[in-house]
Structures are given as C-alpha cells and as structure tokens.
Amino acid sequence: MSIWSNLGLVYALLGAAVAVFLAGAGSAIGVGIAGQAAAGVVTEDPSKFAKVLIMQLLPGTQGIYGLLVGFITLSKVGLLGGGAATLDPQTGLLILAACMPIGIVGLISGKYQGMTSAASIGIVAKKPDQFGKAMLFPAMVETYAILALLISILAVNAVQI
Amino acid sequence: MAVLQMQRISICALKRDRKDILENLQSMGVIEMNQIADEDDGFEKMDTQNARVGFEKKAQLSENALAILESYAPQKQSLLSSLEGKALIGQKKFDSIVAAKETITAKANTLVALNKEIAENKANILKLSNQIESLSPWLNLDVPMNYTGTDKVAMLLGMMAADTAQDAVYAKIATHAQTTDAVDVEIIRTDKDATYLVVFCLREDEMAVEEALRAAGFARPSQVVDKKPAEKKADLKAEIKKLNSEIEKKEEEIRSLSSCREDLKIIGDYFRMRADKYEILGTLPQSQRTFVVSGYIPVKAVDAVKKAIGEVYDCVIDVEDLKEDEEAPTILKNNGFSSSMEGVLESYGLPHKGEFDPTTIMSFFYVFFFGMMLSDAAYGAIIAIACFVVLKKYPRMGESMHKSLKMFMFCGISTLVWGILFGGYFGNVVDIVSGTFFGETVTVPALWFIPLNDPMRLLVYSLAFGVIHLFVGLGIKGYMLLKDGKPLDFFCDVVLWYAFLVGLLLMLIPTDIFASIAQAKITFPPFLNMLAKALAIIGVVGLILMSGRENKNPALRIALGAYDVYNITGWLSDVLSYSRLLALGLATGVIASVVNQMGSMFGKGIVGIIGFLIVFIVGHTLNLAINLLGAYVHTNRLQFVEFFGKFYEGGGKPFEPFKSDTKYVDIKEETLS
C-alpha cells in the first residue's frame, strides 16, 4: 500500500505525534529547569526533598496532556485496535489541526512553567511554610495548557470519521 | 465557621507567685503574650538573657547527645514513623526525670566528650596512615633510615626522577666526581613518581658524590625515621590498631548509654520550656513586689484562667475588649468536617480583623471540585482508605498533618462518588480485563454519564458549577458589606453585578451558540426573555452610573463606571477557568485507559496476567500520584484565585500562645480535682 493512497491517516498520525512530542519536549525542558533548582536546594537541606520534588513535577503535566491527546487521536483513527480507518486527506488535516493547540501551548507553557517552578523552589528554600502560595505561581501558567488541552480534546472528538 | 473573639487579659500578681503563675499559664497555653505597661510607670524589666541562654545551651547539649546516639546506635524507624507524633508522658514521670536532670546532663556531657575523643583518635589514625604511606617505598631497606654509614663508608639515601637506571647514576657520578671510584649504587624501588636509591661511597668522597648526585636531581627523603622502615611500619600499625580498639571501646560505651535516649529527649524539652519561660519573664514589667502579665485570650478561655489563677493566687485579673485599632491574632473555629480545610485557608492567609471566615463554605466546594477533577472510584477508595487507616493508626500525629490527612480522606470519598457517577474504576479496567481474559466485554454502567463520550455536556456542567461558586463568593462580599453597615456599596457592587450577570446568562441560554454547546435547544417563555433583557440593562446602566460614585466629576464618573463594566471579561475568564474540572477529569480517565490497554497487550495466559499486573500496578500508581497532585493544586487555585478573588483579603496574624513548646513529648495534665 502506497503511503499516498492513505495520506489522511498519515496526517492524523502526524497530529498525534505533534501533540506528544511538542508537549513532551515542553515538559522535559520545564522539569529540567525546575530540577536544577531543586537539586540545589536539596544539597543545602535534604529535608526539603519532598516539597521541591512536587514543585519539580508541576511542569510535567503538559507532557501528559500531549500523551492524552495523542492517545485519543490514535484510538479515534483506529490505529490502536488494529483496524485503521481510511481517512481522506481533508479529515486527516483536520485532526492534525486539532492536535496543534496542546502541542504548541504545551511546549511553550512547559518551559515557562519550569522557570516559574524554579523561582517557586526558591520560595520553598527560604520560607518552607509558604509552600501553598509558592505552588500557585506555576499553576497559573498551567491554566493555559489546560485550556489548550480542552480545545484539542473537543476538536479531535468533533471531527467526523 | 467563625473567627474566635479575642479579649485582652491582664493579670497583676505578687512576685512570690511569679514562677507558679507563669508555669500554669504555660501549661494552659491559651494566652498570646503582648505586654502593654511601660517601663517608666515604676515598672522595670528583668534581664533574663543569661538564664535563657544557659537553658538554650543545655537544650542544645541534649540535642547534640541525641544526634551522637543516633549516629552510633541508630534507632530503627519505619517510613511512617514521622506520623507518630509526640509521645505522651505523665506529669509524675516527667517530674521524676527532671529531678534527675544533673545526672542526665552529665551523661549528655559524657556522650559529647566520647564523640570528641573518637574524632581525635580518627584524626590520629589518619596521620599515622599517612606516615605509613610515606614509608612504603623504603620497606626493602634493612638498615634504619637515619643510618649514615660506618667509619670509612658513607651511606646516602634519596630519591631521583622516575625511570633513572642504575648505570645512568654511575655515569653521572663518574662525570661529576671523577676522583672517586669506590661507589656502589643500589636501586631500592622504582615507581611512577620517583626512583628510590641508596648510594655507598668512601667517607672522604661523600661530599663530592653527593654534589654529583644533586646535580642529577638527587634529594634526601623529607621524613627520616630512626628504625628500619619495616619495623617502623609494624610499630605504626600496632599504634593504629590500639587507637582502633580504643575507638571501638568508646563506641561501645556510647552504645551502652543509648538507654538514656528517652531521658535526653525529655530533659531537652524541659530546658526548652524553661528557656521560653525566661524569654517571657524578660518582657514582663515588674515592680518591687508585683508583676503584670498581659496578652490576648480567646473569650471562651477566660473563665478557665480566672479559675486556675484568680482563685488560687493573690492577684487582680482584668479582662477587657480590644481597642478599635488593635489587630488581634486569629483563631479559626469550625466543625469537624470543615476544620480539616483550615490548613488550606492558612496557606492563603488567615482572615484579618472583622473579616468573615470562609472555611466552611469553601470546604464543601473544595471537596466537590477535588472529587470531580480526580473522578475515579477506585482511586478515591484507595485515598480514603489509606488516609483513614493512617489516621486511626497514628492518633497522636501533629495537628496540621492530622488535618491534611482528614481533608484528603474527605476528598477521597468525594472522588469515589464522582467515579461512580462517571463510571470510572481504574479507568476502564473492568472492560479491558473482561474483554482480554474472559472473552466477553463487561461494562460497569455510569450512574450519570461517561464524560469522554459526551464532553460538551460535562463542560456545560463544569462552567455552571463555576458560576455557582463565583456567585457564592460575590454573595459573601455582599454579606460582609451589609454587616459593615454599607448598604449603598452592597447595592452598587453586589446587587447590580448580580442583575447584570443573571440577565446576561438568561440571554445566553436560548441562543444558538449555547444550543450548539449543550446540544439541546432551550426556549424560554417570552416574559423570561424580557426579564433577562431588563435585568441586563438595569445592571449595566446601574454599574455605569454608580461604580465611579466616589468621583465628583460626572464625566470621570461615567468613564470609571464603563471601565468597571469592562470587568465582565474578568468574569468570563474566571468562569472559563472552571473548564479544568472537565479537562483534569478526562486526563485521569484517559491515562488510566492507556495503562489498561498497554497491560492487555501481553494477551491471554499466565504471561499475559503477570504482564498485565505489573503494568497495572506501576501505571496506576504513577497516574494516581500525578493526578492527585494535579487535583490538589488546581482545587487550591480555584479557591484562591477565582473564589477568594471575589471577596477575601486575608492577612490575619495566627494566634501563637505562650505554651509548652516541646519537641519530643507532650505532658499529660494530671488534674486530681
């Protein structure tokens, strides 16, 4: 089977890939940035390990959102069950477009959430009792990833196959 | 659901009762000290700095001794032991241990001294090992290192550059000291750093030979011992062994003292309490015969203090209401369910003076939203049961820990309920297991509906819950304005907004946009449509006219009013923010399904079951952890940003009473009367 005969499926798969790899890369960058700050705090005070670990994990959710959209896309086009649907290129492109929001927003928000987490880890290092407030700042950034996730899920679901 | 009312209590009593009264107040722990009397009214403050520092030093000593015991005789602790909390001991036992404080302090001193000796011995061992190290190249030498030779023959001992061969040395000597011929060079050892050699020559040639060798880079060893190197090494080894056995003996001695660990903890707490007491004592105004204690006390504790102090000692107790400008510390008082959420409020900020305590109202929304975001019956059951077991097993854990666990237990129950409503049990594990292993797919029906099949419906519900949450917040603001006697503000800032928002909502519901989202066309009777328009217009006109009412200039007033109406975008974004209820709920369910699907890929049979179990346990543990974190963070955010943003300021000062601030033990009050 030539790839050109089922271009729609290729587009749809590309959509799933975009959602997973862009959002995942964003989370990897974010968790990496926060992890450097967290490691610095633990060298000074190992007892803060649990708190800074939670802070480090906060930018990790974008990758999961990307995985989620990727999974929904795969199951939608039937690639998971074995019987892949035949899609026309138009539908495939629609699915690719539906996957864009979480991919792009996940990449950018993951990075910036990581930077905010690193700053919040600074709060935890100096004032451990302000953990609740410190956790909110990264959560603010995440809002936009959630909004993008929502639109991606709704859009993927809405595309008719 | 309230902030406890505070009063100021002042006790003036005789100095001879000072110790007893302070100790009583400390053990009651209901007064936050705040002295008001000035020094120049004939009162003076006592300098207790020295006494306090003395006690703190002793507390530190017991801490050090405990740390030493911990490093030589570590106590086995389970992972959950941090939940155990402080041990409870009786007053009598406490007193009997305190009576023996001299012996216990002596033991602590012994421990510290032993530890110091061990450290010194270890340093000595290191020094000796270094010596052995520097001897090792010379071990083949069987004369003492400081041996210079016989009457006629001189011995030169030294090092040259690495890879210097024997003939090269002979050659050097031959060229530089031509008159000598009776020279014997012996290489003792070569390694990568240097060549170690010994040179014999006639006594009279010694200078010339050494001169020749020096020119070739010969150097005498820096450290020379008066014994044969091998013997010296054996001596040093014996010395190290002696030191090691001494260290062992001392470690044994430390271990034998480990029985006094409990005593050390108690005595440390005792000294800490004494230090606190002396710190307070230093702030008390005192005259020649009397002293005055003053501070904040919750109204309900006044009678107890009057009974315990006023009826026992000669004193005057004066209780008065707080002055207008006095910012009293805050204590929250809530029922058993809501009080578990007090920690959440504290992390935002306690209510300031005169502010409403939102804990009770918040607690219901908190549990509701948390459950909706996690929304898996099995996860909810796991959380609730785990928290319940820990709470029952460790009844003496710290108060804030107790509250958090209780909060998560309630959240777990809520998650269980939402999971049943949405039909999520470890995602879709029932379908997958029945389909893969039994060949027939069984689905547990959702009590309400399955979100993934109908996300738009849940989105509408999420936003509707959000609108309710926000309206309640606005309502609390209205309540506070009314309570403060500001009916005009109540009307302009709350009622008009309600009218405007309700009008807009009612206008939105019959439109096509809403119908396409909710997938159901709702038609209102005409009068309701009229009412909606009327409300919206009244609201918007009222807001434009009234929001800038503090401004005299009519043009500016209208402009400010119009700007306030622009806040409708803020409301819109606040409401949309509740879409995370749907998104996070879906995330839990979908990732759980991914895990189940991955597990089922091993197929049927034993291998399939084992593979499934491994993937199942690892996958669901991860999913539970990450979504629990997500649900916690985002529930907090909805409360802090959206809900509190409508009415709450916070910024109150927590109540910090003068109490027995112990670290290891709580002392049980033994009241006989």
PDB file of C-alpha atoms in Angstrom, chain B residues 345-511:
ATOM      1  CA  LEU B 345      -7.034  28.768  54.264  1.00  0.00           C
ATOM      2  CA  GLU B 346      -3.925  29.291  56.386  1.00  0.00           C
ATOM      3  CA  SER B 347      -1.679  28.820  53.390  1.00  0.00           C
ATOM      4  CA  TYR B 348      -3.553  31.670  51.674  1.00  0.00           C
ATOM      5  CA  GLY B 349      -3.781  33.843  54.771  1.00  0.00           C
ATOM      6  CA  LEU B 350      -5.990  33.981  57.843  1.00  0.00           C
ATOM      7  CA  PRO B 351      -8.906  36.410  57.896  1.00  0.00           C
ATOM      8  CA  HIS B 352      -7.920  39.857  59.143  1.00  0.00           C
ATOM      9  CA  LYS B 353      -9.769  41.596  61.914  1.00  0.00           C
ATOM     10  CA  GLY B 354     -13.525  41.631  61.384  1.00  0.00           C
ATOM     11  CA  GLU B 355     -13.342  39.535  58.228  1.00  0.00           C
ATOM     12  CA  PHE B 356     -15.582  36.572  57.548  1.00  0.00           C
ATOM     13  CA  ASP B 357     -14.038  33.106  57.895  1.00  0.00           C
ATOM     14  CA  PRO B 358     -14.828  31.372  54.567  1.00  0.00           C
ATOM     15  CA  THR B 359     -13.572  27.935  55.632  1.00  0.00           C
ATOM     16  CA  THR B 360     -16.956  26.254  55.965  1.00  0.00           C
ATOM     17  CA  ILE B 361     -18.313  27.396  52.619  1.00  0.00           C
ATOM     18  CA  MET B 362     -15.005  26.743  50.919  1.00  0.00           C
ATOM     19  CA  SER B 363     -14.725  23.240  52.379  1.00  0.00           C
ATOM     20  CA  PHE B 364     -17.822  21.992  50.541  1.00  0.00           C
ATOM     21  CA  PHE B 365     -16.705  23.374  47.198  1.00  0.00           C
ATOM     22  CA  TYR B 366     -13.203  22.098  47.848  1.00  0.00           C
ATOM     23  CA  VAL B 367     -14.269  18.507  48.333  1.00  0.00           C
ATOM     24  CA  PHE B 368     -16.745  18.757  45.446  1.00  0.00           C
ATOM     25  CA  PHE B 369     -14.216  20.087  42.927  1.00  0.00           C
ATOM     26  CA  PHE B 370     -11.412  17.799  44.086  1.00  0.00           C
ATOM     27  CA  GLY B 371     -13.563  14.731  43.521  1.00  0.00           C
ATOM     28  CA  MET B 372     -14.630  15.970  40.112  1.00  0.00           C
ATOM     29  CA  MET B 373     -11.043  16.502  38.955  1.00  0.00           C
ATOM     30  CA  LEU B 374      -9.845  13.073  40.065  1.00  0.00           C
ATOM     31  CA  SER B 375     -13.169  11.301  39.395  1.00  0.00           C
ATOM     32  CA  ASP B 376     -12.176   7.657  39.632  1.00  0.00           C
ATOM     33  CA  ALA B 377     -13.983   5.449  42.111  1.00  0.00           C
ATOM     34  CA  ALA B 378     -11.055   3.113  42.730  1.00  0.00           C
ATOM     35  CA  TYR B 379      -8.559   5.945  43.220  1.00  0.00           C
ATOM     36  CA  GLY B 380     -10.986   7.667  45.576  1.00  0.00           C
ATOM     37  CA  ALA B 381     -11.442   4.494  47.613  1.00  0.00           C
ATOM     38  CA  ILE B 382      -7.662   3.986  47.838  1.00  0.00           C
ATOM     39  CA  ILE B 383      -7.067   7.536  49.056  1.00  0.00           C
ATOM     40  CA  ALA B 384      -9.926   7.486  51.535  1.00  0.00           C
ATOM     41  CA  ILE B 385      -8.974   4.097  52.995  1.00  0.00           C
ATOM     42  CA  ALA B 386      -5.254   4.900  53.179  1.00  0.00           C
ATOM     43  CA  CYS B 387      -5.906   8.185  54.982  1.00  0.00           C
ATOM     44  CA  PHE B 388      -8.415   6.555  57.306  1.00  0.00           C
ATOM     45  CA  VAL B 389      -6.008   3.762  58.263  1.00  0.00           C
ATOM     46  CA  VAL B 390      -3.150   6.164  58.914  1.00  0.00           C
ATOM     47  CA  LEU B 391      -5.405   8.445  60.957  1.00  0.00           C
ATOM     48  CA  LYS B 392      -6.540   5.513  63.109  1.00  0.00           C
ATOM     49  CA  LYS B 393      -3.094   4.011  63.475  1.00  0.00           C
ATOM     50  CA  TYR B 394      -1.299   7.193  64.496  1.00  0.00           C
ATOM     51  CA  PRO B 395      -3.751   9.130  66.622  1.00  0.00           C
ATOM     52  CA  ARG B 396      -1.021  11.344  68.095  1.00  0.00           C
ATOM     53  CA  MET B 397       0.365  12.837  64.909  1.00  0.00           C
ATOM     54  CA  GLY B 398       0.905  16.571  64.589  1.00  0.00           C
ATOM     55  CA  GLU B 399      -2.213  18.692  64.288  1.00  0.00           C
ATOM     56  CA  SER B 400      -1.631  20.107  60.823  1.00  0.00           C
ATOM     57  CA  MET B 401      -0.729  16.655  59.471  1.00  0.00           C
ATOM     58  CA  HIS B 402      -3.895  15.277  61.031  1.00  0.00           C
ATOM     59  CA  LYS B 403      -5.958  17.976  59.355  1.00  0.00           C
ATOM     60  CA  SER B 404      -4.412  17.418  55.920  1.00  0.00           C
ATOM     61  CA  LEU B 405      -4.949  13.660  56.051  1.00  0.00           C
ATOM     62  CA  LYS B 406      -8.524  14.173  57.123  1.00  0.00           C
ATOM     63  CA  MET B 407      -9.014  16.589  54.251  1.00  0.00           C
ATOM     64  CA  PHE B 408      -7.651  14.050  51.772  1.00  0.00           C
ATOM     65  CA  MET B 409      -9.910  11.401  53.272  1.00  0.00           C
ATOM     66  CA  PHE B 410     -12.974  13.544  52.554  1.00  0.00           C
ATOM     67  CA  CYS B 411     -11.631  14.368  49.099  1.00  0.00           C
ATOM     68  CA  GLY B 412     -11.153  10.636  48.502  1.00  0.00           C
ATOM     69  CA  ILE B 413     -14.776   9.940  49.413  1.00  0.00           C
ATOM     70  CA  SER B 414     -15.883  12.662  47.038  1.00  0.00           C
ATOM     71  CA  THR B 415     -13.664  11.167  44.323  1.00  0.00           C
ATOM     72  CA  LEU B 416     -15.310   7.801  44.945  1.00  0.00           C
ATOM     73  CA  VAL B 417     -18.752   9.310  44.476  1.00  0.00           C
ATOM     74  CA  TRP B 418     -17.803  11.141  41.281  1.00  0.00           C
ATOM     75  CA  GLY B 419     -16.124   7.999  39.984  1.00  0.00           C
ATOM     76  CA  ILE B 420     -19.349   6.047  40.406  1.00  0.00           C
ATOM     77  CA  LEU B 421     -21.299   8.848  38.713  1.00  0.00           C
ATOM     78  CA  PHE B 422     -18.896   8.856  35.745  1.00  0.00           C
ATOM     79  CA  GLY B 423     -18.309   5.095  35.649  1.00  0.00           C
ATOM     80  CA  GLY B 424     -14.552   5.201  36.223  1.00  0.00           C
ATOM     81  CA  TYR B 425     -12.970   2.281  38.104  1.00  0.00           C
ATOM     82  CA  PHE B 426      -9.207   2.359  37.409  1.00  0.00           C
ATOM     83  CA  GLY B 427     -10.317   3.908  34.137  1.00  0.00           C
ATOM     84  CA  ASN B 428     -11.956   1.138  32.159  1.00  0.00           C
ATOM     85  CA  VAL B 429     -10.273  -1.813  33.847  1.00  0.00           C
ATOM     86  CA  VAL B 430     -13.455  -3.877  34.037  1.00  0.00           C
ATOM     87  CA  ASP B 431     -13.984  -3.667  30.271  1.00  0.00           C
ATOM     88  CA  ILE B 432     -10.379  -4.489  29.475  1.00  0.00           C
ATOM     89  CA  VAL B 433      -9.985  -7.386  31.904  1.00  0.00           C
ATOM     90  CA  SER B 434     -13.278  -8.998  30.972  1.00  0.00           C
ATOM     91  CA  GLY B 435     -12.582  -8.474  27.258  1.00  0.00           C
ATOM     92  CA  THR B 436      -8.999  -9.737  27.329  1.00  0.00           C
ATOM     93  CA  PHE B 437      -9.140 -12.617  29.780  1.00  0.00           C
ATOM     94  CA  PHE B 438     -12.750 -13.787  29.646  1.00  0.00           C
ATOM     95  CA  GLY B 439     -13.580 -13.002  26.054  1.00  0.00           C
ATOM     96  CA  GLU B 440     -16.701 -11.052  26.862  1.00  0.00           C
ATOM     97  CA  THR B 441     -16.641  -7.319  27.458  1.00  0.00           C
ATOM     98  CA  VAL B 442     -18.496  -6.249  30.562  1.00  0.00           C
ATOM     99  CA  THR B 443     -19.028  -2.563  31.233  1.00  0.00           C
ATOM    100  CA  VAL B 444     -19.939  -1.070  34.555  1.00  0.00           C
ATOM    101  CA  PRO B 445     -22.546   1.499  33.628  1.00  0.00           C
ATOM    102  CA  ALA B 446     -22.016   5.049  34.743  1.00  0.00           C
ATOM    103  CA  LEU B 447     -24.598   6.287  37.193  1.00  0.00           C
ATOM    104  CA  TRP B 448     -24.771   9.619  35.393  1.00  0.00           C
ATOM    105  CA  PHE B 449     -22.828   9.624  32.099  1.00  0.00           C
ATOM    106  CA  ILE B 450     -19.356   8.902  30.774  1.00  0.00           C
ATOM    107  CA  PRO B 451     -17.501  12.206  30.255  1.00  0.00           C
ATOM    108  CA  LEU B 452     -15.361  11.005  27.348  1.00  0.00           C
ATOM    109  CA  ASN B 453     -18.477  10.120  25.363  1.00  0.00           C
ATOM    110  CA  ASP B 454     -20.124  13.444  25.990  1.00  0.00           C
ATOM    111  CA  PRO B 455     -17.501  16.032  26.890  1.00  0.00           C
ATOM    112  CA  MET B 456     -19.582  19.061  25.901  1.00  0.00           C
ATOM    113  CA  ARG B 457     -22.255  18.131  28.397  1.00  0.00           C
ATOM    114  CA  LEU B 458     -19.733  17.952  31.229  1.00  0.00           C
ATOM    115  CA  LEU B 459     -18.185  21.229  30.050  1.00  0.00           C
ATOM    116  CA  VAL B 460     -21.521  22.967  30.478  1.00  0.00           C
ATOM    117  CA  TYR B 461     -21.919  21.468  33.937  1.00  0.00           C
ATOM    118  CA  SER B 462     -18.364  22.469  34.885  1.00  0.00           C
ATOM    119  CA  LEU B 463     -18.970  26.066  33.894  1.00  0.00           C
ATOM    120  CA  ALA B 464     -22.317  26.025  35.688  1.00  0.00           C
ATOM    121  CA  PHE B 465     -20.623  24.837  38.899  1.00  0.00           C
ATOM    122  CA  GLY B 466     -18.140  27.626  38.360  1.00  0.00           C
ATOM    123  CA  VAL B 467     -20.883  30.226  38.062  1.00  0.00           C
ATOM    124  CA  ILE B 468     -22.418  28.963  41.320  1.00  0.00           C
ATOM    125  CA  HIS B 469     -19.033  29.069  43.063  1.00  0.00           C
ATOM    126  CA  LEU B 470     -18.391  32.622  41.882  1.00  0.00           C
ATOM    127  CA  PHE B 471     -21.888  33.809  42.759  1.00  0.00           C
ATOM    128  CA  VAL B 472     -21.467  32.448  46.282  1.00  0.00           C
ATOM    129  CA  GLY B 473     -18.210  34.395  46.514  1.00  0.00           C
ATOM    130  CA  LEU B 474     -19.963  37.575  45.415  1.00  0.00           C
ATOM    131  CA  GLY B 475     -22.719  36.826  47.918  1.00  0.00           C
ATOM    132  CA  ILE B 476     -20.220  36.648  50.763  1.00  0.00           C
ATOM    133  CA  LYS B 477     -18.863  40.011  49.705  1.00  0.00           C
ATOM    134  CA  GLY B 478     -22.420  41.365  49.884  1.00  0.00           C
ATOM    135  CA  TYR B 479     -22.910  39.846  53.328  1.00  0.00           C
ATOM    136  CA  MET B 480     -19.742  41.495  54.608  1.00  0.00           C
ATOM    137  CA  LEU B 481     -20.700  44.871  53.195  1.00  0.00           C
ATOM    138  CA  LEU B 482     -24.112  44.634  54.859  1.00  0.00           C
ATOM    139  CA  LYS B 483     -22.511  43.590  58.131  1.00  0.00           C
ATOM    140  CA  ASP B 484     -20.205  46.588  57.999  1.00  0.00           C
ATOM    141  CA  GLY B 485     -23.257  48.818  57.505  1.00  0.00           C
ATOM    142  CA  LYS B 486     -22.625  49.819  53.920  1.00  0.00           C
ATOM    143  CA  PRO B 487     -25.961  49.214  52.144  1.00  0.00           C
ATOM    144  CA  LEU B 488     -25.118  51.552  49.250  1.00  0.00           C
ATOM    145  CA  ASP B 489     -21.932  49.628  48.495  1.00  0.00           C
ATOM    146  CA  PHE B 490     -23.886  46.411  48.809  1.00  0.00           C
ATOM    147  CA  PHE B 491     -26.383  47.598  46.220  1.00  0.00           C
ATOM    148  CA  CYS B 492     -23.853  49.044  43.755  1.00  0.00           C
ATOM    149  CA  ASP B 493     -21.067  46.479  43.940  1.00  0.00           C
ATOM    150  CA  VAL B 494     -23.076  43.318  44.511  1.00  0.00           C
ATOM    151  CA  VAL B 495     -26.743  43.608  43.578  1.00  0.00           C
ATOM    152  CA  LEU B 496     -26.097  45.422  40.302  1.00  0.00           C
ATOM    153  CA  TRP B 497     -23.492  42.853  39.314  1.00  0.00           C
ATOM    154  CA  TYR B 498     -25.910  40.044  40.128  1.00  0.00           C
ATOM    155  CA  ALA B 499     -28.580  41.689  37.976  1.00  0.00           C
ATOM    156  CA  PHE B 500     -26.174  42.257  35.096  1.00  0.00           C
ATOM    157  CA  LEU B 501     -24.723  38.724  35.187  1.00  0.00           C
ATOM    158  CA  VAL B 502     -28.014  36.911  35.678  1.00  0.00           C
ATOM    159  CA  GLY B 503     -29.516  38.949  32.847  1.00  0.00           C
ATOM    160  CA  LEU B 504     -26.644  38.069  30.530  1.00  0.00           C
ATOM    161  CA  LEU B 505     -26.838  34.395  31.449  1.00  0.00           C
ATOM    162  CA  LEU B 506     -30.558  34.262  30.804  1.00  0.00           C
ATOM    163  CA  MET B 507     -29.991  35.937  27.463  1.00  0.00           C
ATOM    164  CA  LEU B 508     -27.271  33.452  26.576  1.00  0.00           C
ATOM    165  CA  ILE B 509     -29.194  30.269  27.328  1.00  0.00           C
ATOM    166  CA  PRO B 510     -31.778  30.445  24.484  1.00  0.00           C
ATOM    167  CA  THR B 511     -29.177  31.374  21.836  1.00  0.00           C
TER     168      THR B 511
END
